[in-house]
Amino acid sequence: MSSPEDTKKSRHPRNRGWTGSAHRANEGRLEMTSEATAPGQDPARAIRPEDPRPAVPPAEPEGRDDSLKDDAEDALMAYRDDSPEPPPRFGDEGRRAEELAQATVVEDEDDDDEAAEVIAAVTPEARDEERAGAGLQLRMAPAEEAEIDPAKLDPDALKVVYRLRQFGHEAYFVGGCVRDLLLGRTPKDFDVATSATPNEVRNVFRNCRLIGRRFRLAHVYFKGGKIIEVSTFRANPTGLAGQSEDENGADANGEEGDLLITMDNVFGTAEEDARRRDFTINGLFYDPFAGKVIDYVRGRRDLEERNIRTIGNPEIRMREDPVRILRAVRFACKCGLELESRTYAAMEGAVEDLPRCAPARLLEETFRLIRGGIATDSLKLIAALDALKILLPPVHEYLQRTGEQGEARFFAHTRALDRRVREGEQLEDAVLLAAILLPIANDAPATEEQGKPPSVAEAIEQLLSDLVRNARLPRRIAERCRMILIAQRTLSGQRRRRGSLASFRRHPLFNEALTVFAISVEATGEFREQLDAWLSGGAPSVAPDAEGPRRKRRRRRRKSVSRDS
């Protein structure tokens, strides 16, 4: 007869090779058979006096509802995916399923067969077969039947859609990627819309992070820094109780309501999500497995007619989010589309609401116009809408003050910038902003007072300060832009510096400043000789009337006369 100490050692997980709840379950079975089993009683139904938990129920006969199996599969998938949330707990009836799900990591050879059966029951192949029987097809549509060539779809985005479908969620490509593919363009990125909530998306993907407060999104990360953005189907938040308006924007009392969207996390269906989007060309879904474009808003018709049209009443849509004005400008200039007349009129009326938007969003949309190589057409359209005074006040004031001559000079700089961007040159935000503000800096040269560092024009200083303070422009970008503008007169030889021009090459911002200088030379044709001197590895000579600090002449020391001489 074994002693209590021997029994205790035999139960230890290190000796038995069990881990976690698998050890506890088997330990409970050992105790039930050795201590709590009465004569003639089924050991599987024995209960220890000190353990209030019910025993493991016997296997159920065939034909039983297999909802318990689904719960076990979901628990195991969440456990294997290292989900940040713990696996769901089951009642007493589901304890056997939970124990099997957590027993997949075993060390004892005796439990290998049991664990293998559990893993095989929830492999992706088995899950695919089960859901395929329910009508969900997880096979890609053949290229000859698909409305969009499968070879043009991003493989990582396809993985996201496929995995969401495996877990029983709706998932489609949405927005700009569908629009660009139908127009024959190469999408910059691929976005996914799904019926899964942000937290459910995070539970499906380990490489996922939730962002946003006003608009909650999930970012799925891949190698090389690629991000696939996953959004949940949403309903129009202005349709909530207490915020419902009619087609003309009037509330229940007949008064004009405030339609500005401040919260956009009201989840809905795919059709509701399409109808709450801004423009019809952005409300298209694509199902890669069916090979069909899903169009709830007649977006394909507008693409064929080359029109940009809002979904629903354009007056309401623009007042809900005035940033849509800048988005419409970007789509029109980027894709070569025309603004529908009612949409354009609504954009003009909503310009006054732009200051109500978050300054950071306005700044980001403005940078998107410049980064896309469409700065010239975009800024002309924004100026026609009278929105330039809100986005870039110094530029608006400069164009108003200088007239046609200043306008021609300014847009010559933007065209030179667009050519470089379209050629694939990667320019940082400080260089883009400096190239836009350069005509203003040349019109009002930097001042340099005695004992103080040089500064750019007062209007530019004010703009950079406002962007840092209100629009969350990083101070580093603002300071780099300021120094690049100051360096332009040094590069042209119009300003002296304390060191030689040749030593200016060692300045940390020399390359960025030279890029902006080259854009200015290309736009105006001035100072080409100075640019050639810099590009050849030398340095131009300083103009005789150049401003700035002059090198102090060192006074020769007088030789002291010896008193004895």
Coordinates of C-alpha atoms in Angstrom, one line a residue:
M1 CA 0.0 0.0 0.0
S2 CA 1.5 3.4 -1.0
S3 CA 2.1 6.0 1.6
P4 CA 0.4 9.5 1.4
E5 CA 3.7 11.0 0.4
D6 CA 4.1 8.6 -2.6
T7 CA 0.6 9.4 -3.7
K8 CA 1.3 13.1 -3.5
K9 CA 4.5 12.7 -5.5
S10 CA 2.7 10.7 -8.2
R11 CA 0.1 13.5 -8.6
H12 CA 2.8 16.2 -9.1
P13 CA 2.7 17.7 -12.7
R14 CA 6.4 17.4 -13.0
N15 CA 6.2 13.6 -12.5
R16 CA 3.1 13.1 -14.5
G17 CA 4.0 15.3 -17.4
W18 CA 0.7 17.3 -17.3
T19 CA 0.3 21.0 -17.4
G20 CA -2.4 23.5 -16.5
S21 CA -6.0 22.4 -16.2
A22 CA -5.2 19.1 -17.9
H23 CA -3.3 18.1 -14.8
R24 CA -6.1 19.3 -12.5
A25 CA -8.7 17.3 -14.5
N26 CA -6.7 14.1 -14.4
E27 CA -5.7 14.7 -10.8
G28 CA -9.5 14.9 -10.0
R29 CA -10.1 11.7 -11.8
L30 CA -7.3 10.0 -9.8
E31 CA -8.8 11.2 -6.5
M32 CA -12.3 10.1 -7.4
T33 CA -11.2 6.5 -8.3
S34 CA -8.9 6.1 -5.2
E35 CA -10.9 7.8 -2.4
A36 CA -14.4 8.9 -3.2
T37 CA -15.8 5.9 -5.2
A38 CA -18.4 3.9 -3.4
P39 CA -19.0 0.2 -4.0
G40 CA -21.0 -0.2 -7.2
Q41 CA -20.8 3.5 -8.1
D42 CA -19.6 4.7 -11.5
P43 CA -16.2 6.3 -11.0
A44 CA -16.9 8.9 -13.6
R45 CA -19.8 10.3 -11.4
A46 CA -17.9 10.2 -8.1
I47 CA -17.5 13.6 -6.3
R48 CA -14.8 14.4 -3.8
P49 CA -16.3 15.6 -0.5
E50 CA -14.0 18.7 -0.4
D51 CA -14.4 19.5 -4.1
P52 CA -17.9 21.1 -4.8
R53 CA -17.3 20.9 -8.6
P54 CA -19.4 18.3 -10.4
A55 CA -17.7 15.4 -12.0
V56 CA -16.9 15.2 -15.7
P57 CA -20.1 14.1 -17.5
P58 CA -20.0 11.0 -19.7
A59 CA -20.0 11.3 -23.4
E60 CA -23.4 12.3 -24.8
P61 CA -25.1 10.2 -27.4
E62 CA -25.1 11.1 -31.0
G63 CA -27.8 13.5 -32.2
R64 CA -27.2 16.0 -29.4
D65 CA -27.1 19.7 -30.2
D66 CA -23.5 20.5 -31.1
S67 CA -23.6 24.1 -29.9
L68 CA -21.2 22.9 -27.2
K69 CA -18.8 21.9 -29.9
D70 CA -18.9 25.4 -31.4
D71 CA -18.1 26.9 -28.0
A72 CA -15.2 24.6 -27.6
E73 CA -13.8 25.5 -31.0
D74 CA -14.1 29.2 -30.4
A75 CA -12.3 28.8 -27.0
L76 CA -9.5 26.8 -28.6
M77 CA -9.0 29.3 -31.4
A78 CA -8.8 32.2 -29.0
Y79 CA -6.4 30.2 -26.8
R80 CA -4.1 29.2 -29.7
D81 CA -4.1 32.8 -31.1
D82 CA -2.8 34.2 -27.8
S83 CA -5.7 36.5 -27.7
P84 CA -5.3 39.4 -25.2
E85 CA -8.7 38.5 -23.8
P86 CA -9.1 35.2 -21.8
P87 CA -11.0 32.3 -23.4
P88 CA -14.7 32.3 -22.6
R89 CA -15.9 30.4 -19.5
F90 CA -18.4 27.6 -19.7
G91 CA -21.0 26.3 -17.3
D92 CA -20.8 22.9 -15.7
E93 CA -22.2 21.3 -18.8
G94 CA -19.3 22.6 -20.9
R95 CA -16.5 21.7 -18.5
R96 CA -15.4 18.7 -20.5
A97 CA -15.1 20.9 -23.7
E98 CA -13.0 23.5 -21.8
E99 CA -10.6 20.9 -20.4
L100 CA -10.1 19.4 -23.9
A101 CA -9.5 22.8 -25.4
Q102 CA -6.8 23.6 -22.8
A103 CA -5.2 20.2 -23.0
T104 CA -3.8 20.9 -26.5
V105 CA -0.3 21.5 -25.1
V106 CA 0.8 18.3 -23.5
E107 CA 4.0 16.6 -22.6
D108 CA 2.9 13.1 -21.6
E109 CA 2.8 10.6 -24.5
D110 CA -0.4 9.1 -23.1
D111 CA -2.3 12.3 -23.8
D112 CA -1.0 12.8 -27.3
D113 CA -3.8 10.9 -29.0
E114 CA -6.6 12.8 -27.1
A115 CA -5.0 16.2 -27.9
A116 CA -4.5 15.3 -31.5
E117 CA -8.3 14.6 -31.8
V118 CA -9.1 17.9 -30.3
I119 CA -6.7 19.8 -32.6
A120 CA -8.0 18.0 -35.7
A121 CA -11.6 18.9 -34.8
V122 CA -10.8 22.6 -35.0
T123 CA -8.2 22.9 -37.8
P124 CA -8.9 25.5 -40.5
E125 CA -9.7 22.7 -43.0
A126 CA -12.4 21.3 -40.7
R127 CA -13.8 24.8 -40.0
D128 CA -13.9 25.5 -43.7
E129 CA -15.8 22.3 -44.4
E130 CA -18.3 23.0 -41.7
R131 CA -19.0 26.6 -42.8
A132 CA -18.9 25.7 -46.5
G133 CA -21.8 23.3 -45.7
A134 CA -23.6 26.3 -44.2
G135 CA -23.4 28.2 -47.6
L136 CA -20.2 30.2 -47.0
Q137 CA -17.8 29.8 -50.0
L138 CA -14.1 30.4 -49.2
R139 CA -12.8 29.8 -52.7
M140 CA -11.5 32.7 -54.9
A141 CA -13.6 33.4 -58.0
P142 CA -11.8 32.4 -61.2
A143 CA -10.2 35.3 -63.1
E144 CA -12.5 34.9 -66.1
E145 CA -15.6 35.2 -63.8
A146 CA -14.3 38.0 -61.5
E147 CA -15.2 41.6 -62.1
I148 CA -11.7 42.6 -60.8
D149 CA -8.6 40.6 -61.7
P150 CA -7.5 38.6 -58.6
A151 CA -3.8 39.2 -59.5
K152 CA -4.3 43.0 -58.8
L153 CA -5.5 42.3 -55.2
D154 CA -3.1 42.7 -52.3
P155 CA -2.2 39.2 -50.9
D156 CA -2.0 40.5 -47.3
A157 CA -5.4 42.1 -47.6
L158 CA -6.8 38.9 -49.0
K159 CA -5.5 37.1 -45.9
V160 CA -7.4 39.5 -43.7
V161 CA -10.6 39.0 -45.6
Y162 CA -10.2 35.2 -45.7
R163 CA -9.5 35.0 -41.9
L164 CA -12.4 37.1 -41.0
R165 CA -14.6 34.9 -43.2
Q166 CA -13.2 31.8 -41.4
F167 CA -14.5 33.2 -38.1
G168 CA -18.0 33.7 -39.5
H169 CA -17.8 37.5 -40.2
E170 CA -18.7 39.4 -43.4
A171 CA -15.7 41.0 -44.9
Y172 CA -15.2 42.9 -48.2
F173 CA -12.7 45.3 -49.9
V174 CA -14.1 48.8 -49.7
G175 CA -13.6 52.4 -50.7
G176 CA -10.7 53.7 -52.7
C177 CA -9.1 50.4 -53.6
V178 CA -12.3 49.3 -55.4
R179 CA -12.7 52.7 -57.0
D180 CA -9.1 52.8 -58.3
L181 CA -9.2 49.2 -59.6
L182 CA -12.4 49.9 -61.6
L183 CA -10.7 53.0 -63.0
G184 CA -7.7 51.0 -64.1
R185 CA -5.4 52.7 -61.5
T186 CA -3.1 51.0 -59.0
P187 CA -4.5 51.5 -55.4
K188 CA -2.1 53.0 -52.8
D189 CA -3.6 50.8 -50.1
F190 CA -6.4 48.3 -49.5
D191 CA -9.0 48.8 -46.9
V192 CA -11.4 46.1 -45.5
A193 CA -14.9 46.5 -44.1
T194 CA -16.3 43.8 -41.9
S195 CA -19.3 43.0 -39.6
A196 CA -16.8 42.2 -36.8
T197 CA -16.5 44.9 -34.1
P198 CA -13.0 46.4 -33.4
N199 CA -12.6 44.2 -30.4
E200 CA -13.6 41.1 -32.3
V201 CA -11.1 41.9 -35.0
R202 CA -8.4 42.3 -32.4
N203 CA -9.3 38.8 -31.1
V204 CA -8.9 37.3 -34.5
F205 CA -5.5 38.8 -35.3
R206 CA -2.6 38.9 -32.9
N207 CA -0.8 41.5 -35.1
C208 CA -3.6 44.0 -34.6
R209 CA -3.9 47.4 -32.8
L210 CA -7.0 49.5 -32.3
I211 CA -6.7 53.2 -33.0
G212 CA -9.0 56.3 -33.1
R213 CA -11.5 57.7 -30.7
R214 CA -14.1 59.4 -32.9
F215 CA -13.8 56.6 -35.5
R216 CA -12.6 53.3 -34.0
L217 CA -10.5 51.3 -36.4
A218 CA -8.3 48.2 -36.4
H219 CA -4.9 48.1 -38.0
V220 CA -3.5 44.7 -38.9
Y221 CA 0.3 44.9 -39.3
F222 CA 2.5 42.9 -41.7
K223 CA 6.1 42.7 -42.5
G224 CA 7.8 45.7 -43.9
G225 CA 5.5 48.1 -42.0
K226 CA 2.5 47.4 -44.2
I227 CA -0.9 48.1 -42.5
I228 CA -4.3 46.8 -43.6
E229 CA -7.0 49.0 -42.1
V230 CA -10.1 47.2 -41.0
S231 CA -13.3 49.1 -40.2
T232 CA -16.6 47.9 -38.8
F233 CA -19.8 48.4 -40.7
R234 CA -21.4 51.6 -39.4
A235 CA -24.8 53.3 -39.5
N236 CA -25.3 57.0 -39.9
P237 CA -25.0 58.5 -36.4
T238 CA -27.4 61.4 -37.3
G239 CA -30.2 58.8 -37.5
L240 CA -30.0 58.1 -33.7
A241 CA -32.9 59.0 -31.5
G242 CA -32.8 62.7 -30.5
Q243 CA -30.6 63.5 -33.5
S244 CA -32.9 62.6 -36.4
E245 CA -33.3 65.2 -39.2
D246 CA -35.3 65.2 -42.3
E247 CA -33.9 65.6 -45.8
N248 CA -33.4 69.4 -45.4
G249 CA -31.5 69.0 -42.1
A250 CA -34.4 70.1 -39.8
D251 CA -34.9 68.4 -36.5
A252 CA -38.2 67.2 -35.0
N253 CA -39.2 70.7 -34.0
G254 CA -38.7 72.1 -37.5
E255 CA -35.6 74.0 -36.6
E256 CA -32.3 73.6 -38.4
G257 CA -30.1 71.2 -36.4
D258 CA -26.4 70.9 -35.9
L259 CA -25.3 68.0 -38.2
L260 CA -21.6 68.0 -37.4
I261 CA -20.6 64.4 -36.6
T262 CA -18.7 64.2 -33.3
M263 CA -19.2 60.4 -32.7
D264 CA -19.1 57.8 -35.4
N265 CA -19.0 54.4 -33.7
V266 CA -22.6 53.4 -34.4
F267 CA -22.3 49.9 -35.9
G268 CA -24.7 48.7 -38.6
T269 CA -25.0 46.5 -41.7
A270 CA -23.1 46.5 -45.0
E271 CA -25.8 48.5 -46.8
E272 CA -26.0 51.0 -43.9
D273 CA -22.2 51.4 -44.0
A274 CA -22.3 52.1 -47.8
R275 CA -25.1 54.7 -47.4
R276 CA -23.3 56.6 -44.6
R277 CA -20.1 57.1 -46.7
D278 CA -19.4 60.4 -48.3
F279 CA -19.4 59.9 -52.1
T280 CA -21.0 57.2 -54.3
I281 CA -17.6 56.3 -55.9
N282 CA -16.4 55.4 -52.3
G283 CA -19.4 53.3 -51.4
L284 CA -18.5 50.3 -53.4
F285 CA -17.7 46.8 -51.9
Y286 CA -15.9 44.0 -53.6
D287 CA -16.3 40.3 -52.6
P288 CA -13.2 38.5 -53.8
F289 CA -14.7 35.1 -53.3
A290 CA -17.8 35.8 -55.3
G291 CA -15.9 38.0 -57.7
K292 CA -18.7 40.6 -57.6
V293 CA -18.8 44.4 -56.9
I294 CA -21.6 45.2 -54.4
D295 CA -23.1 48.6 -55.2
Y296 CA -25.8 49.9 -52.9
V297 CA -25.4 53.6 -54.0
R298 CA -25.0 53.5 -57.8
G299 CA -21.4 54.3 -57.6
R300 CA -20.5 52.3 -60.7
R301 CA -22.8 54.6 -62.8
D302 CA -21.0 57.7 -61.5
L303 CA -17.6 56.1 -62.2
E304 CA -18.7 55.5 -65.8
E305 CA -20.0 59.1 -66.1
R306 CA -16.8 60.4 -64.4
N307 CA -18.8 62.3 -61.7
I308 CA -18.3 62.9 -58.0
R309 CA -21.7 62.8 -56.3
T310 CA -22.5 62.7 -52.6
I311 CA -24.6 59.9 -51.2
G312 CA -27.9 61.6 -50.2
N313 CA -28.5 65.3 -49.8
P314 CA -25.2 67.1 -50.5
E315 CA -26.1 70.0 -48.1
I316 CA -26.4 67.6 -45.2
R317 CA -23.4 65.4 -46.1
M318 CA -21.1 68.4 -46.3
R319 CA -22.4 69.9 -43.1
E320 CA -22.0 66.5 -41.3
D321 CA -18.2 66.6 -42.0
P322 CA -16.8 69.7 -43.8
V323 CA -13.5 67.9 -44.4
R324 CA -15.3 66.2 -47.2
I325 CA -14.7 69.4 -49.2
L326 CA -11.0 68.6 -49.2
R327 CA -11.7 64.9 -50.0
A328 CA -13.8 65.8 -53.0
V329 CA -11.1 68.2 -54.2
R330 CA -8.5 65.4 -53.9
F331 CA -10.6 62.8 -55.7
A332 CA -11.5 65.2 -58.5
C333 CA -7.8 66.2 -59.1
K334 CA -6.4 62.8 -58.5
C335 CA -8.8 60.7 -60.7
G336 CA -9.6 63.4 -63.3
L337 CA -13.3 63.4 -62.3
E338 CA -15.9 66.2 -62.4
L339 CA -17.8 67.6 -59.4
E340 CA -21.5 67.2 -59.8
S341 CA -23.3 70.6 -59.8
R342 CA -25.3 70.1 -56.5
T343 CA -22.2 68.7 -54.8
Y344 CA -20.1 71.7 -55.8
A345 CA -22.7 74.1 -54.6
A346 CA -22.9 72.3 -51.2
M347 CA -19.1 72.5 -51.0
E348 CA -19.2 76.3 -51.4
G349 CA -21.9 76.6 -48.7
A350 CA -20.0 74.4 -46.2
V351 CA -16.7 76.3 -46.4
E352 CA -17.7 78.4 -43.4
D353 CA -17.9 75.3 -41.3
L354 CA -14.3 74.2 -41.9
P355 CA -13.0 76.0 -38.8
R356 CA -15.3 73.7 -36.7
C357 CA -13.3 70.7 -37.8
A358 CA -10.3 69.4 -35.9
P359 CA -7.2 71.4 -37.2
A360 CA -5.1 68.2 -37.3
R361 CA -7.5 66.7 -39.8
L362 CA -7.5 69.8 -41.9
L363 CA -3.7 69.8 -41.9
E364 CA -3.5 66.1 -42.8
E365 CA -5.9 66.5 -45.7
T366 CA -3.9 69.5 -46.9
F367 CA -0.7 67.5 -46.8
R368 CA -2.4 64.7 -48.8
L369 CA -3.1 67.2 -51.6
I370 CA 0.6 68.2 -51.7
R371 CA 2.0 64.7 -51.3
G372 CA -0.1 63.3 -54.2
G373 CA 1.5 65.5 -56.9
I374 CA -1.8 67.4 -57.4
A375 CA -0.9 70.6 -55.4
T376 CA -1.4 72.9 -58.4
D377 CA -4.9 71.8 -59.4
S378 CA -6.0 71.3 -55.8
L379 CA -5.0 74.7 -54.5
K380 CA -6.6 76.4 -57.5
L381 CA -9.9 74.6 -56.8
I382 CA -9.6 75.4 -53.1
A383 CA -9.0 79.0 -53.9
A384 CA -12.0 79.0 -56.2
L385 CA -14.1 77.7 -53.3
D386 CA -12.7 80.5 -51.1
A387 CA -11.3 78.0 -48.6
L388 CA -7.6 78.9 -48.9
K389 CA -8.0 81.7 -46.4
I390 CA -8.9 79.1 -43.8
L391 CA -6.3 76.5 -44.7
L392 CA -3.3 78.6 -45.6
P393 CA -3.9 82.3 -44.7
P394 CA -0.5 83.6 -45.8
V395 CA -0.9 82.0 -49.3
H396 CA -4.4 83.6 -49.6
E397 CA -3.1 87.0 -48.5
Y398 CA -0.1 86.7 -50.9
L399 CA -2.3 85.9 -53.9
Q400 CA -4.7 88.7 -53.1
R401 CA -1.9 91.2 -52.7
T402 CA 0.3 90.3 -55.7
G403 CA -2.5 89.7 -58.3
E404 CA -1.9 87.8 -61.5
Q405 CA 1.9 88.2 -61.3
G406 CA 2.1 86.7 -57.9
E407 CA -0.4 84.0 -58.8
A408 CA 1.7 82.9 -61.8
R409 CA 4.8 82.9 -59.7
F410 CA 3.2 80.8 -56.9
F411 CA 1.7 78.2 -59.2
A412 CA 5.0 77.9 -61.1
H413 CA 6.5 76.6 -57.8
T414 CA 3.7 74.2 -57.2
R415 CA 4.0 72.8 -60.7
A416 CA 7.7 72.2 -60.3
L417 CA 6.9 70.4 -57.0
D418 CA 4.3 68.3 -58.6
R419 CA 6.7 67.1 -61.3
R420 CA 9.2 65.9 -58.7
V421 CA 6.5 64.0 -56.7
R422 CA 5.1 62.4 -59.9
E423 CA 8.6 61.2 -60.8
G424 CA 8.6 59.3 -57.6
E425 CA 10.9 61.5 -55.5
Q426 CA 10.2 61.0 -51.8
L427 CA 10.0 64.4 -50.1
E428 CA 9.5 64.9 -46.4
D429 CA 6.7 67.2 -45.1
A430 CA 9.1 70.0 -44.1
V431 CA 10.3 70.2 -47.8
L432 CA 6.8 70.1 -49.1
L433 CA 5.7 72.9 -46.8
A434 CA 8.8 75.0 -47.6
A435 CA 8.3 74.6 -51.3
I436 CA 4.7 76.0 -51.0
L437 CA 5.7 78.9 -48.8
L438 CA 8.9 79.8 -50.7
P439 CA 7.3 82.5 -53.0
I440 CA 6.1 84.3 -49.8
A441 CA 9.5 84.0 -48.2
N442 CA 11.1 85.5 -51.3
D443 CA 8.6 88.3 -51.5
A444 CA 9.3 89.2 -47.8
P445 CA 13.0 88.4 -47.3
A446 CA 14.2 87.2 -43.9
T447 CA 15.3 89.8 -41.5
E448 CA 18.4 89.6 -39.3
E449 CA 18.8 92.0 -36.4
Q450 CA 22.1 92.6 -34.6
G451 CA 22.6 89.9 -32.0
K452 CA 19.5 87.9 -33.0
P453 CA 19.2 84.8 -35.3
P454 CA 17.6 85.4 -38.7
S455 CA 13.9 84.8 -39.1
V456 CA 11.5 84.3 -42.0
A457 CA 8.7 86.6 -43.0
E458 CA 6.3 87.4 -40.1
A459 CA 3.3 85.8 -41.9
I460 CA 5.2 82.5 -42.2
E461 CA 6.3 82.7 -38.6
Q462 CA 2.7 83.2 -37.5
L463 CA 1.5 80.3 -39.7
L464 CA 4.1 77.8 -38.4
S465 CA 3.3 78.8 -34.8
D466 CA -0.5 78.3 -35.4
L467 CA 0.1 74.9 -37.0
V468 CA 2.2 73.8 -34.1
R469 CA -0.1 75.1 -31.5
N470 CA -3.5 74.2 -33.0
A471 CA -3.0 71.6 -35.8
R472 CA -0.5 69.4 -33.9
L473 CA 2.2 70.0 -36.5
P474 CA 5.4 68.5 -34.9
R475 CA 7.6 71.3 -33.8
R476 CA 10.5 69.5 -35.5
I477 CA 8.9 69.8 -38.9
A478 CA 8.0 73.5 -38.3
E479 CA 11.6 74.3 -37.3
R480 CA 13.1 72.4 -40.2
C481 CA 10.8 74.2 -42.6
R482 CA 11.8 77.6 -41.1
M483 CA 15.5 76.8 -41.4
I484 CA 15.1 75.6 -45.0
L485 CA 13.5 78.9 -46.0
I486 CA 16.2 80.9 -44.3
A487 CA 18.9 78.9 -46.1
Q488 CA 17.6 79.9 -49.6
R489 CA 19.2 83.3 -49.7
T490 CA 22.5 81.7 -48.6
L491 CA 22.3 79.2 -51.4
S492 CA 21.7 82.0 -53.9
G493 CA 24.6 84.0 -52.6
Q494 CA 22.4 86.8 -51.4
R495 CA 23.3 86.4 -47.8
R496 CA 26.6 86.0 -46.1
R497 CA 27.2 83.5 -43.3
R498 CA 29.9 83.6 -40.7
G499 CA 31.6 80.5 -42.2
S500 CA 32.5 80.0 -45.8
L501 CA 29.9 78.8 -48.3
A502 CA 31.9 75.6 -48.9
S503 CA 31.5 74.7 -45.2
F504 CA 27.7 75.2 -45.6
R505 CA 27.6 71.7 -47.1
R506 CA 28.1 70.2 -43.7
H507 CA 24.9 71.7 -42.4
P508 CA 22.4 69.0 -41.4
L509 CA 19.7 70.5 -43.7
F510 CA 21.8 71.2 -46.7
N511 CA 20.4 68.5 -48.9
E512 CA 16.7 69.5 -48.1
A513 CA 17.5 73.2 -48.6
L514 CA 19.2 72.4 -51.9
T515 CA 16.1 70.5 -53.1
V516 CA 13.8 73.5 -52.4
F517 CA 16.4 75.8 -54.1
A518 CA 16.3 73.5 -57.2
I519 CA 12.5 73.7 -57.3
S520 CA 12.7 77.5 -57.1
V521 CA 15.3 77.6 -60.0
E522 CA 13.1 75.3 -62.1
A523 CA 10.0 77.5 -61.5
T524 CA 11.6 80.9 -62.1
G525 CA 14.8 80.3 -64.1
E526 CA 16.8 82.5 -61.7
F527 CA 20.1 81.7 -60.0
R528 CA 20.8 78.8 -62.3
E529 CA 24.5 79.4 -62.2
Q530 CA 24.5 79.2 -58.4
L531 CA 22.6 75.9 -58.5
D532 CA 25.1 74.5 -61.0
A533 CA 27.9 75.5 -58.8
W534 CA 26.4 73.7 -55.8
L535 CA 25.6 70.6 -57.9
S536 CA 29.1 70.4 -59.2
G537 CA 30.5 70.2 -55.7
G538 CA 31.7 73.8 -55.4
A539 CA 30.1 76.9 -54.1
P540 CA 29.0 80.2 -55.8
S541 CA 30.5 83.5 -54.9
V542 CA 28.8 85.9 -52.6
A543 CA 27.2 88.9 -54.2
P544 CA 28.9 92.2 -53.3
D545 CA 25.7 93.7 -51.9
A546 CA 24.8 90.5 -49.9
E547 CA 23.3 91.0 -46.5
G548 CA 24.1 89.3 -43.3
P549 CA 27.1 89.2 -41.0
R550 CA 30.5 90.2 -42.4
R551 CA 33.6 88.6 -41.3
K552 CA 35.4 90.7 -38.8
R553 CA 38.9 91.7 -39.7
R554 CA 41.3 90.5 -37.1
R555 CA 43.4 93.4 -35.8
R556 CA 47.1 92.7 -35.9
R557 CA 48.7 92.7 -32.6
R558 CA 51.4 95.4 -32.2
K559 CA 54.8 94.1 -31.2
S560 CA 55.7 95.2 -27.7
V561 CA 58.9 97.4 -27.5
S562 CA 61.4 96.3 -24.9
R563 CA 62.2 99.0 -22.4
D564 CA 65.9 98.2 -22.6
S565 CA 66.1 99.0 -26.3

